[in-house]
Amino acid sequence: MSVAIEITDQIAVVTIENPPVNAAGLEVRQGLWEAVDTLDADPQVTAVVLACAGRTFVAGADIREFGKPPVEPHLPDVLNKIEGAQKPWVAAIHGTALGGGLELAMSCHGRVALSSAKMGLPEVNLGLIPGAGGTVRLPRLVPPALALTLAAGGKPIAADQALKAGLVDEVVAEGLVDAARTRAKTQALTPTLTRDIQGTLDEGFDKTETGILRKARGQKSPKAASKAIRRGATMEAPEALAAERAAFTALKQDPQSAALRHIFFAERAVGRSARTKVVTPRALAQIGVIGGGTMGAGIAAACLLAGLKVTMVERDAEAAQAGHDRVAGILGNSLKRGLISEDKHTRLMGNFLSADRYDALSEADLVIEAVFEDMGVKREVFAKLDEVTRPDAVLASNTSYLDVNEIAASVRDPSRVLGLHFFSPAHIMKLLEIVVPERVADDVLATGIALGKQLKKISVLAGVCDGFIANRIMSAYRRECEYMLEDGALPHQIDAAMEEFGFPMGIYRMQDLAGLDIAWAMRKRQAATRDPAQRYVEIADKLCEAGRFGQKAGRGWYIYEDGKPVRDTEVEDLIVAESARKGISRQSFDAAQIMERILGCMQREGRTILDEGIAASPEDIDVVMINAFGFPRWHGGPMFMAQAT
Ligand code: 3H9
């Protein structure tokens, strides 16, 4: 770890080297502090370039220091010192200049970026706001509405947009440090803080703010960031800086930030296995997908977008065409939304083949089965795959709850079978459960993990059981909610409690949206093996018997008027009648009691899953709940909450 200085031709290049992401930890701050003094005092130096070694510019303050007492020099002071230096500093930005990293760049007098660089203030995602002058310097460089998008929305922008907006002065395709050196020679010594604010807080600003705050739901930091940008864009700099610092410090101590930091590290810690440390994953270029339904098409699109070739197999020509159209629809949408270029779209479609014969998979490196959730059908598919695929090809099932050991047993070499459970829509949802059957080979497991990385998913390893981690916990709390219905709650009360807690949608709205029929079919299949001693709530079955399959039928847990859910007395009468039939005297529930039961249930099931070895750590469960079912990130996940109380 170092901050090195090299002087050539009167220009000093200060290089930060603090792998992996050049975070501005204590030694970096000390190094920069000393560099300003050293270079100010050196008569040989006329200007300074600030660059970073490795893959990126500074990606922020060191998040690992946040739980500990802060140590001087503090980042805001270092940045003020750079801005007040006697010689101009020019930042040379590559990779990602994020948070404290972008604040550092903004404290320099000029900025040059590589065309591939990205810049942003993602502190809100950690429950914070920029705390080193970001909300005060940014509105002095770019229009306030863009400053708001960056600081309160938390999404980075690309170099060309940064150039257009005035955040950087120059963008180069190569030769970054040389370009910064050239600029440094003529760079004016104007501090960013003394510049004029770049615009007014107009209607555009208010509209952007409303959108961001609506999305934030119960999370505090976007609102705090938006307030800080308002101050930064309207107040004198010293006042705005002091208020920013106070708000940052308060948020750092808030449980929401602790929860979001927990999940930041948890998402990076999951998906690793001691078993795969010393093995090499099998090569992946050609992927097979069985099934062209919503799931299969989403998986195919995800693989194509990650640069893989995909062959999709359906049972006949008509289904193959329908599957093809679904994938083309997804990629066409990406093109329309500007997420991929025309050229890329053509290339990706060229990598895609839809067929109605299994022998099209003879060259596949890995095949993902995404057919109907039925053990008989799955076993048949795997038996066919056993015939047509290369013996070293990895075979994966996308089952969401079936026994992957049993599926694996339908091929001659079960060591090449594992579960890859995607969530719908598979090209969008970040989570991938990698289900580890008993006999899977280490390098097959490593290949599953490598695929997850290539698809840019958050992979979590799960043992084999009914529902793995995600659906098993979902089933448990769905059951708990049904008990609550019988005990006295109504669907809209449970939904309201969940939404107030921060879920984007309550469980009954969610079920209505997804459709009630699939779960009903599953319950009917499981009826014969259900433990008769277990409490069973028949309300959902009775809704389905009445054709109330959810929003698509216009009626489910709610009735839909112009697409909007409205309470329905028919459903509520049915619920009350069921309580009476079972001799349960209904009690009232408030939101806190409802959430206590839901969270308690998630935590109990989570602990059982840990005891059984289905999940390796509480973090795995938190990551799954947040990324599969919209558990609000700023609560850190159910297991984090259990440990925090
Ligand atoms: C801030 O700046 C506050 C200031 O406003 C005010 C201060 C007063 N610190 O994600 P990756 C680790 S708040 C410490 O897998 P990628 C990460 O844990 C900060 N560690 O790589 C991982 O470790 P490991 C605002 C960090 O290429 C390794 O680096 N900045 C930090 O997919 C690789 O990370 C942010 O919020 C950090 N700041 O993505 C940016 N960042 O290998 C947060 C990363 O042990 N970072 N690590 O698991 C990111 O968004 C991504 O890491 C980045 C690289 C895009 C940079």
PDB file of C-alpha atoms in Angstrom, residues 212-397:
ATOM      1  CA  ILE A 212     -35.905   8.942  -6.276  1.00  0.00           C
ATOM      2  CA  LEU A 213     -37.743   9.335  -2.974  1.00  0.00           C
ATOM      3  CA  ARG A 214     -40.621   7.155  -4.137  1.00  0.00           C
ATOM      4  CA  LYS A 215     -38.188   4.355  -4.936  1.00  0.00           C
ATOM      5  CA  ALA A 216     -36.391   4.783  -1.600  1.00  0.00           C
ATOM      6  CA  ARG A 217     -39.451   3.667   0.385  1.00  0.00           C
ATOM      7  CA  GLY A 218     -38.282   3.353   4.022  1.00  0.00           C
ATOM      8  CA  GLN A 219     -34.608   3.964   3.346  1.00  0.00           C
ATOM      9  CA  LYS A 220     -33.351   7.171   4.938  1.00  0.00           C
ATOM     10  CA  SER A 221     -30.188   7.969   2.998  1.00  0.00           C
ATOM     11  CA  PRO A 222     -31.715   9.031  -0.377  1.00  0.00           C
ATOM     12  CA  LYS A 223     -33.803  11.651   1.403  1.00  0.00           C
ATOM     13  CA  ALA A 224     -30.772  12.844   3.358  1.00  0.00           C
ATOM     14  CA  ALA A 225     -28.718  12.965   0.143  1.00  0.00           C
ATOM     15  CA  SER A 226     -31.388  14.949  -1.609  1.00  0.00           C
ATOM     16  CA  LYS A 227     -31.525  17.443   1.268  1.00  0.00           C
ATOM     17  CA  ALA A 228     -27.743  17.717   1.141  1.00  0.00           C
ATOM     18  CA  ILE A 229     -27.774  18.456  -2.603  1.00  0.00           C
ATOM     19  CA  ARG A 230     -30.455  21.103  -2.007  1.00  0.00           C
ATOM     20  CA  ARG A 231     -28.187  22.694   0.577  1.00  0.00           C
ATOM     21  CA  GLY A 232     -25.123  22.273  -1.632  1.00  0.00           C
ATOM     22  CA  ALA A 233     -26.892  23.989  -4.514  1.00  0.00           C
ATOM     23  CA  THR A 234     -28.317  26.898  -2.518  1.00  0.00           C
ATOM     24  CA  MET A 235     -26.045  27.635   0.448  1.00  0.00           C
ATOM     25  CA  GLU A 236     -22.586  29.073   0.852  1.00  0.00           C
ATOM     26  CA  ALA A 237     -20.005  26.301   0.699  1.00  0.00           C
ATOM     27  CA  PRO A 238     -18.723  26.375   4.323  1.00  0.00           C
ATOM     28  CA  GLU A 239     -22.233  26.137   5.749  1.00  0.00           C
ATOM     29  CA  ALA A 240     -23.258  23.377   3.351  1.00  0.00           C
ATOM     30  CA  LEU A 241     -20.059  21.435   4.081  1.00  0.00           C
ATOM     31  CA  ALA A 242     -20.645  21.560   7.825  1.00  0.00           C
ATOM     32  CA  ALA A 243     -24.233  20.362   7.409  1.00  0.00           C
ATOM     33  CA  GLU A 244     -23.104  17.564   5.073  1.00  0.00           C
ATOM     34  CA  ARG A 245     -20.529  16.395   7.611  1.00  0.00           C
ATOM     35  CA  ALA A 246     -23.107  16.353  10.424  1.00  0.00           C
ATOM     36  CA  ALA A 247     -25.612  14.421   8.326  1.00  0.00           C
ATOM     37  CA  PHE A 248     -22.947  11.926   7.206  1.00  0.00           C
ATOM     38  CA  THR A 249     -21.827  11.285  10.790  1.00  0.00           C
ATOM     39  CA  ALA A 250     -25.401  10.777  12.001  1.00  0.00           C
ATOM     40  CA  LEU A 251     -26.174   8.337   9.189  1.00  0.00           C
ATOM     41  CA  LYS A 252     -22.951   6.392   9.762  1.00  0.00           C
ATOM     42  CA  GLN A 253     -24.226   5.556  13.249  1.00  0.00           C
ATOM     43  CA  ASP A 254     -27.705   4.650  12.063  1.00  0.00           C
ATOM     44  CA  PRO A 255     -28.709   0.954  12.091  1.00  0.00           C
ATOM     45  CA  GLN A 256     -29.683   1.264   8.398  1.00  0.00           C
ATOM     46  CA  SER A 257     -26.091   1.950   7.434  1.00  0.00           C
ATOM     47  CA  ALA A 258     -24.824  -0.948   9.555  1.00  0.00           C
ATOM     48  CA  ALA A 259     -27.374  -3.186   7.807  1.00  0.00           C
ATOM     49  CA  LEU A 260     -26.454  -1.995   4.309  1.00  0.00           C
ATOM     50  CA  ARG A 261     -22.736  -2.398   5.009  1.00  0.00           C
ATOM     51  CA  HIS A 262     -23.436  -5.896   6.277  1.00  0.00           C
ATOM     52  CA  ILE A 263     -25.180  -6.775   3.052  1.00  0.00           C
ATOM     53  CA  PHE A 264     -22.472  -5.108   0.906  1.00  0.00           C
ATOM     54  CA  PHE A 265     -19.853  -7.452   2.346  1.00  0.00           C
ATOM     55  CA  ALA A 266     -22.228 -10.433   2.537  1.00  0.00           C
ATOM     56  CA  GLU A 267     -23.015 -10.189  -1.196  1.00  0.00           C
ATOM     57  CA  ARG A 268     -19.314 -10.335  -1.911  1.00  0.00           C
ATOM     58  CA  ALA A 269     -18.612 -13.163   0.533  1.00  0.00           C
ATOM     59  CA  VAL A 270     -21.268 -15.620  -0.701  1.00  0.00           C
ATOM     60  CA  GLY A 271     -20.876 -18.129  -3.509  1.00  0.00           C
ATOM     61  CA  ARG A 272     -17.494 -19.376  -2.392  1.00  0.00           C
ATOM     62  CA  SER A 273     -16.717 -22.951  -1.479  1.00  0.00           C
ATOM     63  CA  ALA A 274     -13.635 -24.461   0.136  1.00  0.00           C
ATOM     64  CA  ARG A 275     -14.152 -27.424  -2.217  1.00  0.00           C
ATOM     65  CA  THR A 276     -13.519 -25.371  -5.327  1.00  0.00           C
ATOM     66  CA  LYS A 277     -10.429 -23.428  -4.204  1.00  0.00           C
ATOM     67  CA  VAL A 278      -7.877 -25.645  -5.921  1.00  0.00           C
ATOM     68  CA  VAL A 279      -9.881 -26.931  -8.871  1.00  0.00           C
ATOM     69  CA  THR A 280     -10.202 -25.445 -12.325  1.00  0.00           C
ATOM     70  CA  PRO A 281     -13.734 -24.931 -13.622  1.00  0.00           C
ATOM     71  CA  ARG A 282     -14.600 -26.607 -16.924  1.00  0.00           C
ATOM     72  CA  ALA A 283     -14.482 -24.311 -19.957  1.00  0.00           C
ATOM     73  CA  LEU A 284     -17.768 -22.661 -20.912  1.00  0.00           C
ATOM     74  CA  ALA A 285     -18.565 -21.371 -24.374  1.00  0.00           C
ATOM     75  CA  GLN A 286     -21.630 -23.241 -25.558  1.00  0.00           C
ATOM     76  CA  ILE A 287     -24.695 -23.439 -23.302  1.00  0.00           C
ATOM     77  CA  GLY A 288     -27.773 -25.587 -23.858  1.00  0.00           C
ATOM     78  CA  VAL A 289     -31.154 -24.630 -22.448  1.00  0.00           C
ATOM     79  CA  ILE A 290     -34.025 -27.106 -22.341  1.00  0.00           C
ATOM     80  CA  GLY A 291     -37.370 -25.351 -22.429  1.00  0.00           C
ATOM     81  CA  GLY A 292     -38.317 -22.084 -24.093  1.00  0.00           C
ATOM     82  CA  GLY A 293     -40.917 -20.872 -21.596  1.00  0.00           C
ATOM     83  CA  THR A 294     -40.511 -17.678 -19.594  1.00  0.00           C
ATOM     84  CA  MET A 295     -37.776 -19.211 -17.450  1.00  0.00           C
ATOM     85  CA  GLY A 296     -35.856 -20.938 -20.240  1.00  0.00           C
ATOM     86  CA  ALA A 297     -35.994 -17.825 -22.431  1.00  0.00           C
ATOM     87  CA  GLY A 298     -34.789 -15.638 -19.552  1.00  0.00           C
ATOM     88  CA  ILE A 299     -31.888 -18.000 -18.848  1.00  0.00           C
ATOM     89  CA  ALA A 300     -30.982 -18.135 -22.543  1.00  0.00           C
ATOM     90  CA  ALA A 301     -31.043 -14.328 -22.764  1.00  0.00           C
ATOM     91  CA  ALA A 302     -28.896 -14.008 -19.622  1.00  0.00           C
ATOM     92  CA  CYS A 303     -26.296 -16.379 -21.120  1.00  0.00           C
ATOM     93  CA  LEU A 304     -26.325 -14.604 -24.498  1.00  0.00           C
ATOM     94  CA  LEU A 305     -25.926 -11.202 -22.848  1.00  0.00           C
ATOM     95  CA  ALA A 306     -22.906 -12.619 -20.982  1.00  0.00           C
ATOM     96  CA  GLY A 307     -21.259 -13.516 -24.300  1.00  0.00           C
ATOM     97  CA  LEU A 308     -22.056 -17.245 -24.374  1.00  0.00           C
ATOM     98  CA  LYS A 309     -23.453 -19.204 -27.311  1.00  0.00           C
ATOM     99  CA  VAL A 310     -26.847 -20.737 -26.600  1.00  0.00           C
ATOM    100  CA  THR A 311     -28.790 -23.596 -28.130  1.00  0.00           C
ATOM    101  CA  MET A 312     -32.338 -23.888 -26.868  1.00  0.00           C
ATOM    102  CA  VAL A 313     -34.213 -27.155 -27.256  1.00  0.00           C
ATOM    103  CA  GLU A 314     -37.981 -27.503 -27.227  1.00  0.00           C
ATOM    104  CA  ARG A 315     -40.185 -30.552 -27.831  1.00  0.00           C
ATOM    105  CA  ASP A 316     -41.379 -29.589 -31.331  1.00  0.00           C
ATOM    106  CA  ALA A 317     -40.852 -27.018 -34.060  1.00  0.00           C
ATOM    107  CA  GLU A 318     -43.737 -24.843 -32.945  1.00  0.00           C
ATOM    108  CA  ALA A 319     -42.527 -24.649 -29.334  1.00  0.00           C
ATOM    109  CA  ALA A 320     -38.965 -24.052 -30.572  1.00  0.00           C
ATOM    110  CA  GLN A 321     -40.222 -21.094 -32.619  1.00  0.00           C
ATOM    111  CA  ALA A 322     -42.170 -19.720 -29.636  1.00  0.00           C
ATOM    112  CA  GLY A 323     -39.038 -20.034 -27.460  1.00  0.00           C
ATOM    113  CA  HIS A 324     -36.990 -18.333 -30.144  1.00  0.00           C
ATOM    114  CA  ASP A 325     -39.486 -15.475 -30.275  1.00  0.00           C
ATOM    115  CA  ARG A 326     -39.385 -15.051 -26.510  1.00  0.00           C
ATOM    116  CA  VAL A 327     -35.593 -14.719 -26.504  1.00  0.00           C
ATOM    117  CA  ALA A 328     -35.715 -12.387 -29.516  1.00  0.00           C
ATOM    118  CA  GLY A 329     -38.305 -10.339 -27.608  1.00  0.00           C
ATOM    119  CA  ILE A 330     -36.032  -9.946 -24.585  1.00  0.00           C
ATOM    120  CA  LEU A 331     -32.987  -8.989 -26.665  1.00  0.00           C
ATOM    121  CA  GLY A 332     -35.112  -6.690 -28.839  1.00  0.00           C
ATOM    122  CA  ASN A 333     -36.214  -4.941 -25.683  1.00  0.00           C
ATOM    123  CA  SER A 334     -32.607  -4.513 -24.539  1.00  0.00           C
ATOM    124  CA  LEU A 335     -31.861  -2.946 -27.928  1.00  0.00           C
ATOM    125  CA  LYS A 336     -34.877  -0.649 -27.729  1.00  0.00           C
ATOM    126  CA  ARG A 337     -33.901   0.510 -24.262  1.00  0.00           C
ATOM    127  CA  GLY A 338     -30.378   1.287 -25.453  1.00  0.00           C
ATOM    128  CA  LEU A 339     -28.803  -1.363 -23.212  1.00  0.00           C
ATOM    129  CA  ILE A 340     -27.116  -3.014 -26.193  1.00  0.00           C
ATOM    130  CA  SER A 341     -26.035  -1.618 -29.548  1.00  0.00           C
ATOM    131  CA  GLU A 342     -27.421  -2.661 -32.940  1.00  0.00           C
ATOM    132  CA  ASP A 343     -24.151  -4.503 -33.633  1.00  0.00           C
ATOM    133  CA  LYS A 344     -24.199  -6.335 -30.344  1.00  0.00           C
ATOM    134  CA  HIS A 345     -27.827  -7.312 -30.862  1.00  0.00           C
ATOM    135  CA  THR A 346     -26.981  -8.819 -34.255  1.00  0.00           C
ATOM    136  CA  ARG A 347     -23.999 -10.644 -32.749  1.00  0.00           C
ATOM    137  CA  LEU A 348     -26.044 -12.034 -29.841  1.00  0.00           C
ATOM    138  CA  MET A 349     -28.855 -13.237 -32.105  1.00  0.00           C
ATOM    139  CA  GLY A 350     -26.145 -14.879 -34.233  1.00  0.00           C
ATOM    140  CA  ASN A 351     -25.021 -16.786 -31.137  1.00  0.00           C
ATOM    141  CA  PHE A 352     -28.505 -18.163 -30.577  1.00  0.00           C
ATOM    142  CA  LEU A 353     -30.077 -21.260 -32.028  1.00  0.00           C
ATOM    143  CA  SER A 354     -33.446 -22.773 -31.257  1.00  0.00           C
ATOM    144  CA  ALA A 355     -33.993 -26.439 -32.091  1.00  0.00           C
ATOM    145  CA  ASP A 356     -36.483 -29.248 -31.586  1.00  0.00           C
ATOM    146  CA  ARG A 357     -33.926 -32.050 -31.343  1.00  0.00           C
ATOM    147  CA  TYR A 358     -31.752 -32.970 -28.385  1.00  0.00           C
ATOM    148  CA  ASP A 359     -28.802 -33.886 -30.604  1.00  0.00           C
ATOM    149  CA  ALA A 360     -28.331 -30.144 -31.213  1.00  0.00           C
ATOM    150  CA  LEU A 361     -26.690 -30.268 -27.768  1.00  0.00           C
ATOM    151  CA  SER A 362     -23.854 -32.625 -28.695  1.00  0.00           C
ATOM    152  CA  GLU A 363     -21.260 -29.838 -28.371  1.00  0.00           C
ATOM    153  CA  ALA A 364     -22.722 -28.076 -25.312  1.00  0.00           C
ATOM    154  CA  ASP A 365     -20.377 -27.452 -22.374  1.00  0.00           C
ATOM    155  CA  LEU A 366     -23.244 -27.003 -19.933  1.00  0.00           C
ATOM    156  CA  VAL A 367     -26.962 -27.633 -20.272  1.00  0.00           C
ATOM    157  CA  ILE A 368     -29.605 -26.016 -18.069  1.00  0.00           C
ATOM    158  CA  GLU A 369     -32.947 -27.767 -17.895  1.00  0.00           C
ATOM    159  CA  ALA A 370     -35.898 -25.422 -17.360  1.00  0.00           C
ATOM    160  CA  VAL A 371     -38.939 -27.578 -18.014  1.00  0.00           C
ATOM    161  CA  PHE A 372     -42.130 -28.191 -16.046  1.00  0.00           C
ATOM    162  CA  GLU A 373     -41.651 -28.837 -12.287  1.00  0.00           C
ATOM    163  CA  ASP A 374     -42.374 -32.538 -12.327  1.00  0.00           C
ATOM    164  CA  MET A 375     -39.894 -35.202 -11.288  1.00  0.00           C
ATOM    165  CA  GLY A 376     -40.985 -37.632 -14.016  1.00  0.00           C
ATOM    166  CA  VAL A 377     -40.557 -35.017 -16.749  1.00  0.00           C
ATOM    167  CA  LYS A 378     -37.194 -33.898 -15.367  1.00  0.00           C
ATOM    168  CA  ARG A 379     -35.850 -37.457 -15.136  1.00  0.00           C
ATOM    169  CA  GLU A 380     -36.861 -38.079 -18.737  1.00  0.00           C
ATOM    170  CA  VAL A 381     -35.054 -34.928 -19.872  1.00  0.00           C
ATOM    171  CA  PHE A 382     -31.898 -35.882 -17.993  1.00  0.00           C
ATOM    172  CA  ALA A 383     -31.963 -39.413 -19.387  1.00  0.00           C
ATOM    173  CA  LYS A 384     -32.081 -37.917 -22.898  1.00  0.00           C
ATOM    174  CA  LEU A 385     -29.267 -35.509 -22.042  1.00  0.00           C
ATOM    175  CA  ASP A 386     -27.231 -38.468 -20.841  1.00  0.00           C
ATOM    176  CA  GLU A 387     -27.493 -39.898 -24.356  1.00  0.00           C
ATOM    177  CA  VAL A 388     -26.703 -36.819 -26.428  1.00  0.00           C
ATOM    178  CA  THR A 389     -24.272 -34.644 -24.448  1.00  0.00           C
ATOM    179  CA  ARG A 390     -20.508 -35.005 -24.154  1.00  0.00           C
ATOM    180  CA  PRO A 391     -19.620 -37.061 -21.056  1.00  0.00           C
ATOM    181  CA  ASP A 392     -17.775 -34.060 -19.587  1.00  0.00           C
ATOM    182  CA  ALA A 393     -20.645 -31.624 -20.147  1.00  0.00           C
ATOM    183  CA  VAL A 394     -22.159 -30.197 -16.969  1.00  0.00           C
ATOM    184  CA  LEU A 395     -25.884 -30.850 -16.537  1.00  0.00           C
ATOM    185  CA  ALA A 396     -27.928 -28.445 -14.450  1.00  0.00           C
ATOM    186  CA  SER A 397     -31.529 -28.358 -13.341  1.00  0.00           C
TER     187      SER A 397
END
